[in-house]
Amino acid sequence: MGSERMEMRKRQMPLAQDAPGAAPGQPGAGSRGSNACCFCWCCCCSCSCLTVRNQEDQRPTIASHELRADLPTWEESPAPTLEEVNAWAQSFDKLMVTPAGRNAFREFLRTEFSEENMLFWMACEELKKEANKNIIEEKARIIYEDYISILSPKEVSLDSRVREVINRNMVEPSQHIFDDAQLQIYTLMHRDSYPRFMNSAVYKDLLQSLSEKSIEA
């Protein structure tokens, strides 16, 4: 009996080694130990190497989210005075130089569904303040994805020449990579949106409210 069992076990050993799914150089199912990783065909989500790779993949996403939050979407400012609001009518530059003026103008742009022009301009101003090369590159990528890419719902209107220059410089962006684009959008807002803002309810209501307060005082 003993010799027959030994003979049976010898016959089964090569069959186990040639089991389906065990290609040459690949361990069979029975050889997968607790230290196996995703490179050892276990496809286990608890593998240490996979965990490390997932953590590394998440780092840029987290950093991008934090940097995107740093880009301004609204500016805190004291309420504008009557003198300031009257000055906005003198020139577009005087409107754009104050946070209160930019906020009021942005509120108007939102009614015209062109708020992205102001957001892009503000993001460019924020980028110019950066000195860290890595942060500059990441913020430039975020601005590109949000306002330059043709796939973005917030794409701003730029001519092909400016786009080509930006695309070339995105290989190694500086804090001034969007200067030409920013000037183009500034000019667009000045010529197109600013005259309508001066005749809008947003501006007139604000001016009237401050004028009434001035008289009461």
PDB file of C-alpha atoms in Angstrom:
ATOM      1  CA  MET A   1       0.000   0.000   0.000  1.00  0.00           C
ATOM      2  CA  GLY A   2       2.778   2.373   0.946  1.00  0.00           C
ATOM      3  CA  SER A   3       4.628   1.890  -2.329  1.00  0.00           C
ATOM      4  CA  GLU A   4       1.425   2.450  -4.321  1.00  0.00           C
ATOM      5  CA  ARG A   5       0.750   5.775  -2.517  1.00  0.00           C
ATOM      6  CA  MET A   6       4.292   6.934  -3.214  1.00  0.00           C
ATOM      7  CA  GLU A   7       3.867   6.073  -6.889  1.00  0.00           C
ATOM      8  CA  MET A   8       0.562   8.011  -7.059  1.00  0.00           C
ATOM      9  CA  ARG A   9       2.139  11.113  -5.467  1.00  0.00           C
ATOM     10  CA  LYS A  10       5.024  11.025  -7.939  1.00  0.00           C
ATOM     11  CA  ARG A  11       2.558  10.955 -10.817  1.00  0.00           C
ATOM     12  CA  GLN A  12       0.567  13.913  -9.414  1.00  0.00           C
ATOM     13  CA  MET A  13       3.584  16.208  -8.896  1.00  0.00           C
ATOM     14  CA  PRO A  14       4.266  16.956 -12.594  1.00  0.00           C
ATOM     15  CA  LEU A  15       0.542  17.461 -13.159  1.00  0.00           C
ATOM     16  CA  ALA A  16       0.465  20.187 -10.477  1.00  0.00           C
ATOM     17  CA  GLN A  17       3.474  21.902 -12.024  1.00  0.00           C
ATOM     18  CA  ASP A  18       1.844  21.861 -15.482  1.00  0.00           C
ATOM     19  CA  ALA A  19      -1.476  23.175 -14.199  1.00  0.00           C
ATOM     20  CA  PRO A  20      -3.265  25.664 -16.548  1.00  0.00           C
ATOM     21  CA  GLY A  21      -2.324  29.316 -16.012  1.00  0.00           C
ATOM     22  CA  ALA A  22       1.200  28.568 -14.788  1.00  0.00           C
ATOM     23  CA  ALA A  23       3.395  29.718 -17.643  1.00  0.00           C
ATOM     24  CA  PRO A  24       7.151  29.129 -17.640  1.00  0.00           C
ATOM     25  CA  GLY A  25       8.834  31.398 -15.120  1.00  0.00           C
ATOM     26  CA  GLN A  26       5.507  32.169 -13.382  1.00  0.00           C
ATOM     27  CA  PRO A  27       4.698  30.673  -9.979  1.00  0.00           C
ATOM     28  CA  GLY A  28       1.572  28.560  -9.672  1.00  0.00           C
ATOM     29  CA  ALA A  29      -1.319  29.335  -7.379  1.00  0.00           C
ATOM     30  CA  GLY A  30       0.109  27.267  -4.574  1.00  0.00           C
ATOM     31  CA  SER A  31       3.379  29.192  -4.525  1.00  0.00           C
ATOM     32  CA  ARG A  32       1.823  32.629  -3.875  1.00  0.00           C
ATOM     33  CA  GLY A  33       2.938  33.619  -0.425  1.00  0.00           C
ATOM     34  CA  SER A  34       1.826  36.425   1.832  1.00  0.00           C
ATOM     35  CA  ASN A  35       4.606  38.675   0.512  1.00  0.00           C
ATOM     36  CA  ALA A  36       3.395  38.467  -3.114  1.00  0.00           C
ATOM     37  CA  CYS A  37       2.731  41.734  -4.874  1.00  0.00           C
ATOM     38  CA  CYS A  38       0.835  42.846  -7.966  1.00  0.00           C
ATOM     39  CA  PHE A  39       3.892  42.093 -10.075  1.00  0.00           C
ATOM     40  CA  CYS A  40       3.581  38.463  -8.923  1.00  0.00           C
ATOM     41  CA  TRP A  41       0.166  37.944 -10.520  1.00  0.00           C
ATOM     42  CA  CYS A  42      -1.855  38.176  -7.334  1.00  0.00           C
ATOM     43  CA  CYS A  43      -3.671  41.389  -8.376  1.00  0.00           C
ATOM     44  CA  CYS A  44      -4.271  42.042  -4.712  1.00  0.00           C
ATOM     45  CA  CYS A  45      -5.314  45.560  -3.746  1.00  0.00           C
ATOM     46  CA  SER A  46      -3.534  45.183  -0.415  1.00  0.00           C
ATOM     47  CA  CYS A  47      -0.108  44.737  -2.017  1.00  0.00           C
ATOM     48  CA  SER A  48       2.466  47.057  -0.504  1.00  0.00           C
ATOM     49  CA  CYS A  49       3.859  48.064  -3.896  1.00  0.00           C
ATOM     50  CA  LEU A  50       0.396  48.922  -5.210  1.00  0.00           C
ATOM     51  CA  THR A  51      -0.346  50.992  -2.105  1.00  0.00           C
ATOM     52  CA  VAL A  52       2.845  52.987  -2.569  1.00  0.00           C
ATOM     53  CA  ARG A  53       2.088  53.562  -6.245  1.00  0.00           C
ATOM     54  CA  ASN A  54      -1.448  54.698  -5.414  1.00  0.00           C
ATOM     55  CA  GLN A  55      -0.082  57.151  -2.852  1.00  0.00           C
ATOM     56  CA  GLU A  56       2.394  58.537  -5.384  1.00  0.00           C
ATOM     57  CA  ASP A  57      -0.335  58.877  -7.993  1.00  0.00           C
ATOM     58  CA  GLN A  58      -2.495  60.816  -5.545  1.00  0.00           C
ATOM     59  CA  ARG A  59       0.161  63.370  -4.570  1.00  0.00           C
ATOM     60  CA  PRO A  60      -0.011  65.501  -7.751  1.00  0.00           C
ATOM     61  CA  THR A  61      -3.820  65.451  -7.625  1.00  0.00           C
ATOM     62  CA  ILE A  62      -3.872  66.680  -4.040  1.00  0.00           C
ATOM     63  CA  ALA A  63      -1.264  69.339  -4.820  1.00  0.00           C
ATOM     64  CA  SER A  64      -3.220  70.490  -7.868  1.00  0.00           C
ATOM     65  CA  HIS A  65      -6.384  70.750  -5.814  1.00  0.00           C
ATOM     66  CA  GLU A  66      -4.636  72.859  -3.190  1.00  0.00           C
ATOM     67  CA  LEU A  67      -2.995  75.113  -5.776  1.00  0.00           C
ATOM     68  CA  ARG A  68      -6.261  75.536  -7.648  1.00  0.00           C
ATOM     69  CA  ALA A  69      -7.830  76.683  -4.374  1.00  0.00           C
ATOM     70  CA  ASP A  70      -5.039  79.272  -4.073  1.00  0.00           C
ATOM     71  CA  LEU A  71      -6.021  80.911  -7.352  1.00  0.00           C
ATOM     72  CA  PRO A  72      -8.371  83.807  -6.542  1.00  0.00           C
ATOM     73  CA  THR A  73     -12.055  83.595  -7.402  1.00  0.00           C
ATOM     74  CA  TRP A  74     -13.117  86.517  -5.215  1.00  0.00           C
ATOM     75  CA  GLU A  75     -11.289  89.363  -3.512  1.00  0.00           C
ATOM     76  CA  GLU A  76     -12.124  90.693  -0.091  1.00  0.00           C
ATOM     77  CA  SER A  77     -12.275  94.455  -0.053  1.00  0.00           C
ATOM     78  CA  PRO A  78     -13.913  97.265   1.884  1.00  0.00           C
ATOM     79  CA  ALA A  79     -17.044  98.781   0.440  1.00  0.00           C
ATOM     80  CA  PRO A  80     -16.154 101.299  -2.258  1.00  0.00           C
ATOM     81  CA  THR A  81     -16.577 105.003  -1.617  1.00  0.00           C
ATOM     82  CA  LEU A  82     -18.567 107.322  -3.836  1.00  0.00           C
ATOM     83  CA  GLU A  83     -15.318 108.859  -5.067  1.00  0.00           C
ATOM     84  CA  GLU A  84     -13.979 105.457  -6.095  1.00  0.00           C
ATOM     85  CA  VAL A  85     -17.143 104.480  -7.954  1.00  0.00           C
ATOM     86  CA  ASN A  86     -17.160 107.822  -9.792  1.00  0.00           C
ATOM     87  CA  ALA A  87     -13.515 107.225 -10.724  1.00  0.00           C
ATOM     88  CA  TRP A  88     -14.431 103.919 -12.379  1.00  0.00           C
ATOM     89  CA  ALA A  89     -16.261 105.904 -15.035  1.00  0.00           C
ATOM     90  CA  GLN A  90     -13.092 107.833 -15.888  1.00  0.00           C
ATOM     91  CA  SER A  91     -11.114 104.858 -17.169  1.00  0.00           C
ATOM     92  CA  PHE A  92     -11.018 101.076 -17.233  1.00  0.00           C
ATOM     93  CA  ASP A  93      -7.619 101.169 -15.531  1.00  0.00           C
ATOM     94  CA  LYS A  94      -9.103 102.944 -12.507  1.00  0.00           C
ATOM     95  CA  LEU A  95     -11.821 100.298 -12.318  1.00  0.00           C
ATOM     96  CA  MET A  96      -9.359  97.411 -12.471  1.00  0.00           C
ATOM     97  CA  VAL A  97      -6.840  98.848 -10.003  1.00  0.00           C
ATOM     98  CA  THR A  98      -9.111  98.366  -6.974  1.00  0.00           C
ATOM     99  CA  PRO A  99     -10.440  95.046  -5.586  1.00  0.00           C
ATOM    100  CA  ALA A 100     -13.892  96.585  -5.140  1.00  0.00           C
ATOM    101  CA  GLY A 101     -13.896  97.655  -8.786  1.00  0.00           C
ATOM    102  CA  ARG A 102     -12.845  94.208  -9.970  1.00  0.00           C
ATOM    103  CA  ASN A 103     -15.519  92.564  -7.836  1.00  0.00           C
ATOM    104  CA  ALA A 104     -18.258  94.826  -9.186  1.00  0.00           C
ATOM    105  CA  PHE A 105     -17.075  94.317 -12.759  1.00  0.00           C
ATOM    106  CA  ARG A 106     -16.900  90.570 -12.256  1.00  0.00           C
ATOM    107  CA  GLU A 107     -20.473  90.568 -10.941  1.00  0.00           C
ATOM    108  CA  PHE A 108     -21.516  92.254 -14.187  1.00  0.00           C
ATOM    109  CA  LEU A 109     -19.505  89.813 -16.319  1.00  0.00           C
ATOM    110  CA  ARG A 110     -21.331  86.948 -14.633  1.00  0.00           C
ATOM    111  CA  THR A 111     -24.621  88.317 -15.988  1.00  0.00           C
ATOM    112  CA  GLU A 112     -23.094  88.228 -19.467  1.00  0.00           C
ATOM    113  CA  PHE A 113     -21.686  84.718 -19.006  1.00  0.00           C
ATOM    114  CA  SER A 114     -18.131  85.953 -19.487  1.00  0.00           C
ATOM    115  CA  GLU A 115     -16.876  85.789 -15.911  1.00  0.00           C
ATOM    116  CA  GLU A 116     -14.000  83.548 -17.031  1.00  0.00           C
ATOM    117  CA  ASN A 117     -12.259  86.597 -18.521  1.00  0.00           C
ATOM    118  CA  MET A 118     -11.844  88.188 -15.097  1.00  0.00           C
ATOM    119  CA  LEU A 119     -10.981  84.865 -13.450  1.00  0.00           C
ATOM    120  CA  PHE A 120      -8.250  84.268 -16.013  1.00  0.00           C
ATOM    121  CA  TRP A 121      -6.856  87.778 -15.570  1.00  0.00           C
ATOM    122  CA  MET A 122      -6.792  87.350 -11.782  1.00  0.00           C
ATOM    123  CA  ALA A 123      -5.127  83.932 -12.042  1.00  0.00           C
ATOM    124  CA  CYS A 124      -2.389  85.435 -14.222  1.00  0.00           C
ATOM    125  CA  GLU A 125      -1.795  88.172 -11.651  1.00  0.00           C
ATOM    126  CA  GLU A 126      -1.465  85.516  -8.952  1.00  0.00           C
ATOM    127  CA  LEU A 127       0.980  83.491 -11.065  1.00  0.00           C
ATOM    128  CA  LYS A 128       3.274  86.506 -11.450  1.00  0.00           C
ATOM    129  CA  LYS A 129       3.768  86.590  -7.671  1.00  0.00           C
ATOM    130  CA  GLU A 130       5.250  83.071  -7.572  1.00  0.00           C
ATOM    131  CA  ALA A 131       8.980  82.435  -7.355  1.00  0.00           C
ATOM    132  CA  ASN A 132       9.053  78.660  -6.764  1.00  0.00           C
ATOM    133  CA  LYS A 133       9.688  76.867 -10.064  1.00  0.00           C
ATOM    134  CA  ASN A 134       7.605  73.797  -9.193  1.00  0.00           C
ATOM    135  CA  ILE A 135       4.627  75.867  -8.079  1.00  0.00           C
ATOM    136  CA  ILE A 136       4.901  78.025 -11.199  1.00  0.00           C
ATOM    137  CA  GLU A 137       4.805  74.936 -13.416  1.00  0.00           C
ATOM    138  CA  GLU A 138       1.816  73.463 -11.586  1.00  0.00           C
ATOM    139  CA  LYS A 139      -0.158  76.713 -11.505  1.00  0.00           C
ATOM    140  CA  ALA A 140       0.601  77.320 -15.179  1.00  0.00           C
ATOM    141  CA  ARG A 141      -0.754  73.855 -15.984  1.00  0.00           C
ATOM    142  CA  ILE A 142      -3.918  74.551 -13.970  1.00  0.00           C
ATOM    143  CA  ILE A 143      -4.478  77.903 -15.704  1.00  0.00           C
ATOM    144  CA  TYR A 144      -3.894  76.260 -19.067  1.00  0.00           C
ATOM    145  CA  GLU A 145      -6.413  73.499 -18.356  1.00  0.00           C
ATOM    146  CA  ASP A 146      -9.008  75.927 -16.978  1.00  0.00           C
ATOM    147  CA  TYR A 147      -8.798  78.801 -19.468  1.00  0.00           C
ATOM    148  CA  ILE A 148      -6.616  77.979 -22.498  1.00  0.00           C
ATOM    149  CA  SER A 149      -7.548  74.404 -23.381  1.00  0.00           C
ATOM    150  CA  ILE A 150     -10.219  74.104 -26.063  1.00  0.00           C
ATOM    151  CA  LEU A 151     -11.746  71.323 -23.963  1.00  0.00           C
ATOM    152  CA  SER A 152     -12.447  73.635 -21.035  1.00  0.00           C
ATOM    153  CA  PRO A 153     -15.954  75.094 -20.571  1.00  0.00           C
ATOM    154  CA  LYS A 154     -14.216  78.257 -19.291  1.00  0.00           C
ATOM    155  CA  GLU A 155     -11.953  78.713 -22.328  1.00  0.00           C
ATOM    156  CA  VAL A 156     -11.159  82.376 -23.017  1.00  0.00           C
ATOM    157  CA  SER A 157     -11.068  83.848 -26.499  1.00  0.00           C
ATOM    158  CA  LEU A 158      -7.485  84.127 -27.813  1.00  0.00           C
ATOM    159  CA  ASP A 159      -6.040  84.363 -31.298  1.00  0.00           C
ATOM    160  CA  SER A 160      -4.049  81.481 -32.786  1.00  0.00           C
ATOM    161  CA  ARG A 161      -0.688  83.271 -32.514  1.00  0.00           C
ATOM    162  CA  VAL A 162      -0.976  83.706 -28.756  1.00  0.00           C
ATOM    163  CA  ARG A 163      -2.124  80.109 -28.332  1.00  0.00           C
ATOM    164  CA  GLU A 164       0.838  78.779 -30.308  1.00  0.00           C
ATOM    165  CA  VAL A 165       3.302  80.749 -28.186  1.00  0.00           C
ATOM    166  CA  ILE A 166       1.714  79.439 -24.987  1.00  0.00           C
ATOM    167  CA  ASN A 167       1.760  75.853 -26.260  1.00  0.00           C
ATOM    168  CA  ARG A 168       5.474  76.095 -27.033  1.00  0.00           C
ATOM    169  CA  ASN A 169       6.326  77.674 -23.695  1.00  0.00           C
ATOM    170  CA  MET A 170       4.324  75.160 -21.645  1.00  0.00           C
ATOM    171  CA  VAL A 171       7.335  72.815 -21.929  1.00  0.00           C
ATOM    172  CA  GLU A 172       9.068  75.021 -19.372  1.00  0.00           C
ATOM    173  CA  PRO A 173       6.631  77.726 -18.213  1.00  0.00           C
ATOM    174  CA  SER A 174       7.613  80.899 -16.379  1.00  0.00           C
ATOM    175  CA  GLN A 175       5.416  83.179 -14.301  1.00  0.00           C
ATOM    176  CA  HIS A 176       5.019  85.384 -17.387  1.00  0.00           C
ATOM    177  CA  ILE A 177       3.905  82.655 -19.798  1.00  0.00           C
ATOM    178  CA  PHE A 178       0.398  84.112 -20.101  1.00  0.00           C
ATOM    179  CA  ASP A 179       1.356  87.806 -20.325  1.00  0.00           C
ATOM    180  CA  ASP A 180       0.320  88.195 -23.982  1.00  0.00           C
ATOM    181  CA  ALA A 181      -2.919  86.296 -23.372  1.00  0.00           C
ATOM    182  CA  GLN A 182      -3.654  88.352 -20.273  1.00  0.00           C
ATOM    183  CA  LEU A 183      -3.161  91.597 -22.198  1.00  0.00           C
ATOM    184  CA  GLN A 184      -5.436  90.342 -24.966  1.00  0.00           C
ATOM    185  CA  ILE A 185      -8.211  89.514 -22.489  1.00  0.00           C
ATOM    186  CA  TYR A 186      -7.696  92.836 -20.677  1.00  0.00           C
ATOM    187  CA  THR A 187      -8.115  94.655 -23.987  1.00  0.00           C
ATOM    188  CA  LEU A 188     -11.212  92.596 -24.812  1.00  0.00           C
ATOM    189  CA  MET A 189     -12.836  93.461 -21.472  1.00  0.00           C
ATOM    190  CA  HIS A 190     -11.887  97.124 -21.913  1.00  0.00           C
ATOM    191  CA  ARG A 191     -13.327  97.497 -25.405  1.00  0.00           C
ATOM    192  CA  ASP A 192     -16.254  95.109 -25.210  1.00  0.00           C
ATOM    193  CA  SER A 193     -17.526  94.697 -21.645  1.00  0.00           C
ATOM    194  CA  TYR A 194     -16.493  97.906 -19.893  1.00  0.00           C
ATOM    195  CA  PRO A 195     -18.795 100.277 -21.870  1.00  0.00           C
ATOM    196  CA  ARG A 196     -21.765  98.009 -21.153  1.00  0.00           C
ATOM    197  CA  PHE A 197     -20.802  97.826 -17.478  1.00  0.00           C
ATOM    198  CA  MET A 198     -20.950 101.608 -17.191  1.00  0.00           C
ATOM    199  CA  ASN A 199     -24.531 101.517 -18.479  1.00  0.00           C
ATOM    200  CA  SER A 200     -25.545  98.458 -16.466  1.00  0.00           C
ATOM    201  CA  ALA A 201     -27.842  98.215 -13.459  1.00  0.00           C
ATOM    202  CA  VAL A 202     -24.921  96.817 -11.453  1.00  0.00           C
ATOM    203  CA  TYR A 203     -22.984 100.079 -11.753  1.00  0.00           C
ATOM    204  CA  LYS A 204     -25.911 102.503 -11.703  1.00  0.00           C
ATOM    205  CA  ASP A 205     -27.528 100.932  -8.640  1.00  0.00           C
ATOM    206  CA  LEU A 206     -24.249 101.024  -6.745  1.00  0.00           C
ATOM    207  CA  LEU A 207     -23.631 104.647  -7.707  1.00  0.00           C
ATOM    208  CA  GLN A 208     -27.158 105.663  -6.722  1.00  0.00           C
ATOM    209  CA  SER A 209     -26.951 103.866  -3.389  1.00  0.00           C
ATOM    210  CA  LEU A 210     -23.668 105.581  -2.464  1.00  0.00           C
ATOM    211  CA  SER A 211     -24.975 108.962  -3.637  1.00  0.00           C
ATOM    212  CA  GLU A 212     -28.059 108.657  -1.422  1.00  0.00           C
ATOM    213  CA  LYS A 213     -25.919 107.702   1.578  1.00  0.00           C
ATOM    214  CA  SER A 214     -23.664 110.679   0.911  1.00  0.00           C
ATOM    215  CA  ILE A 215     -26.655 113.059   0.880  1.00  0.00           C
ATOM    216  CA  GLU A 216     -28.064 111.590   4.094  1.00  0.00           C
ATOM    217  CA  ALA A 217     -24.698 112.002   5.798  1.00  0.00           C
TER     218      ALA A 217
END
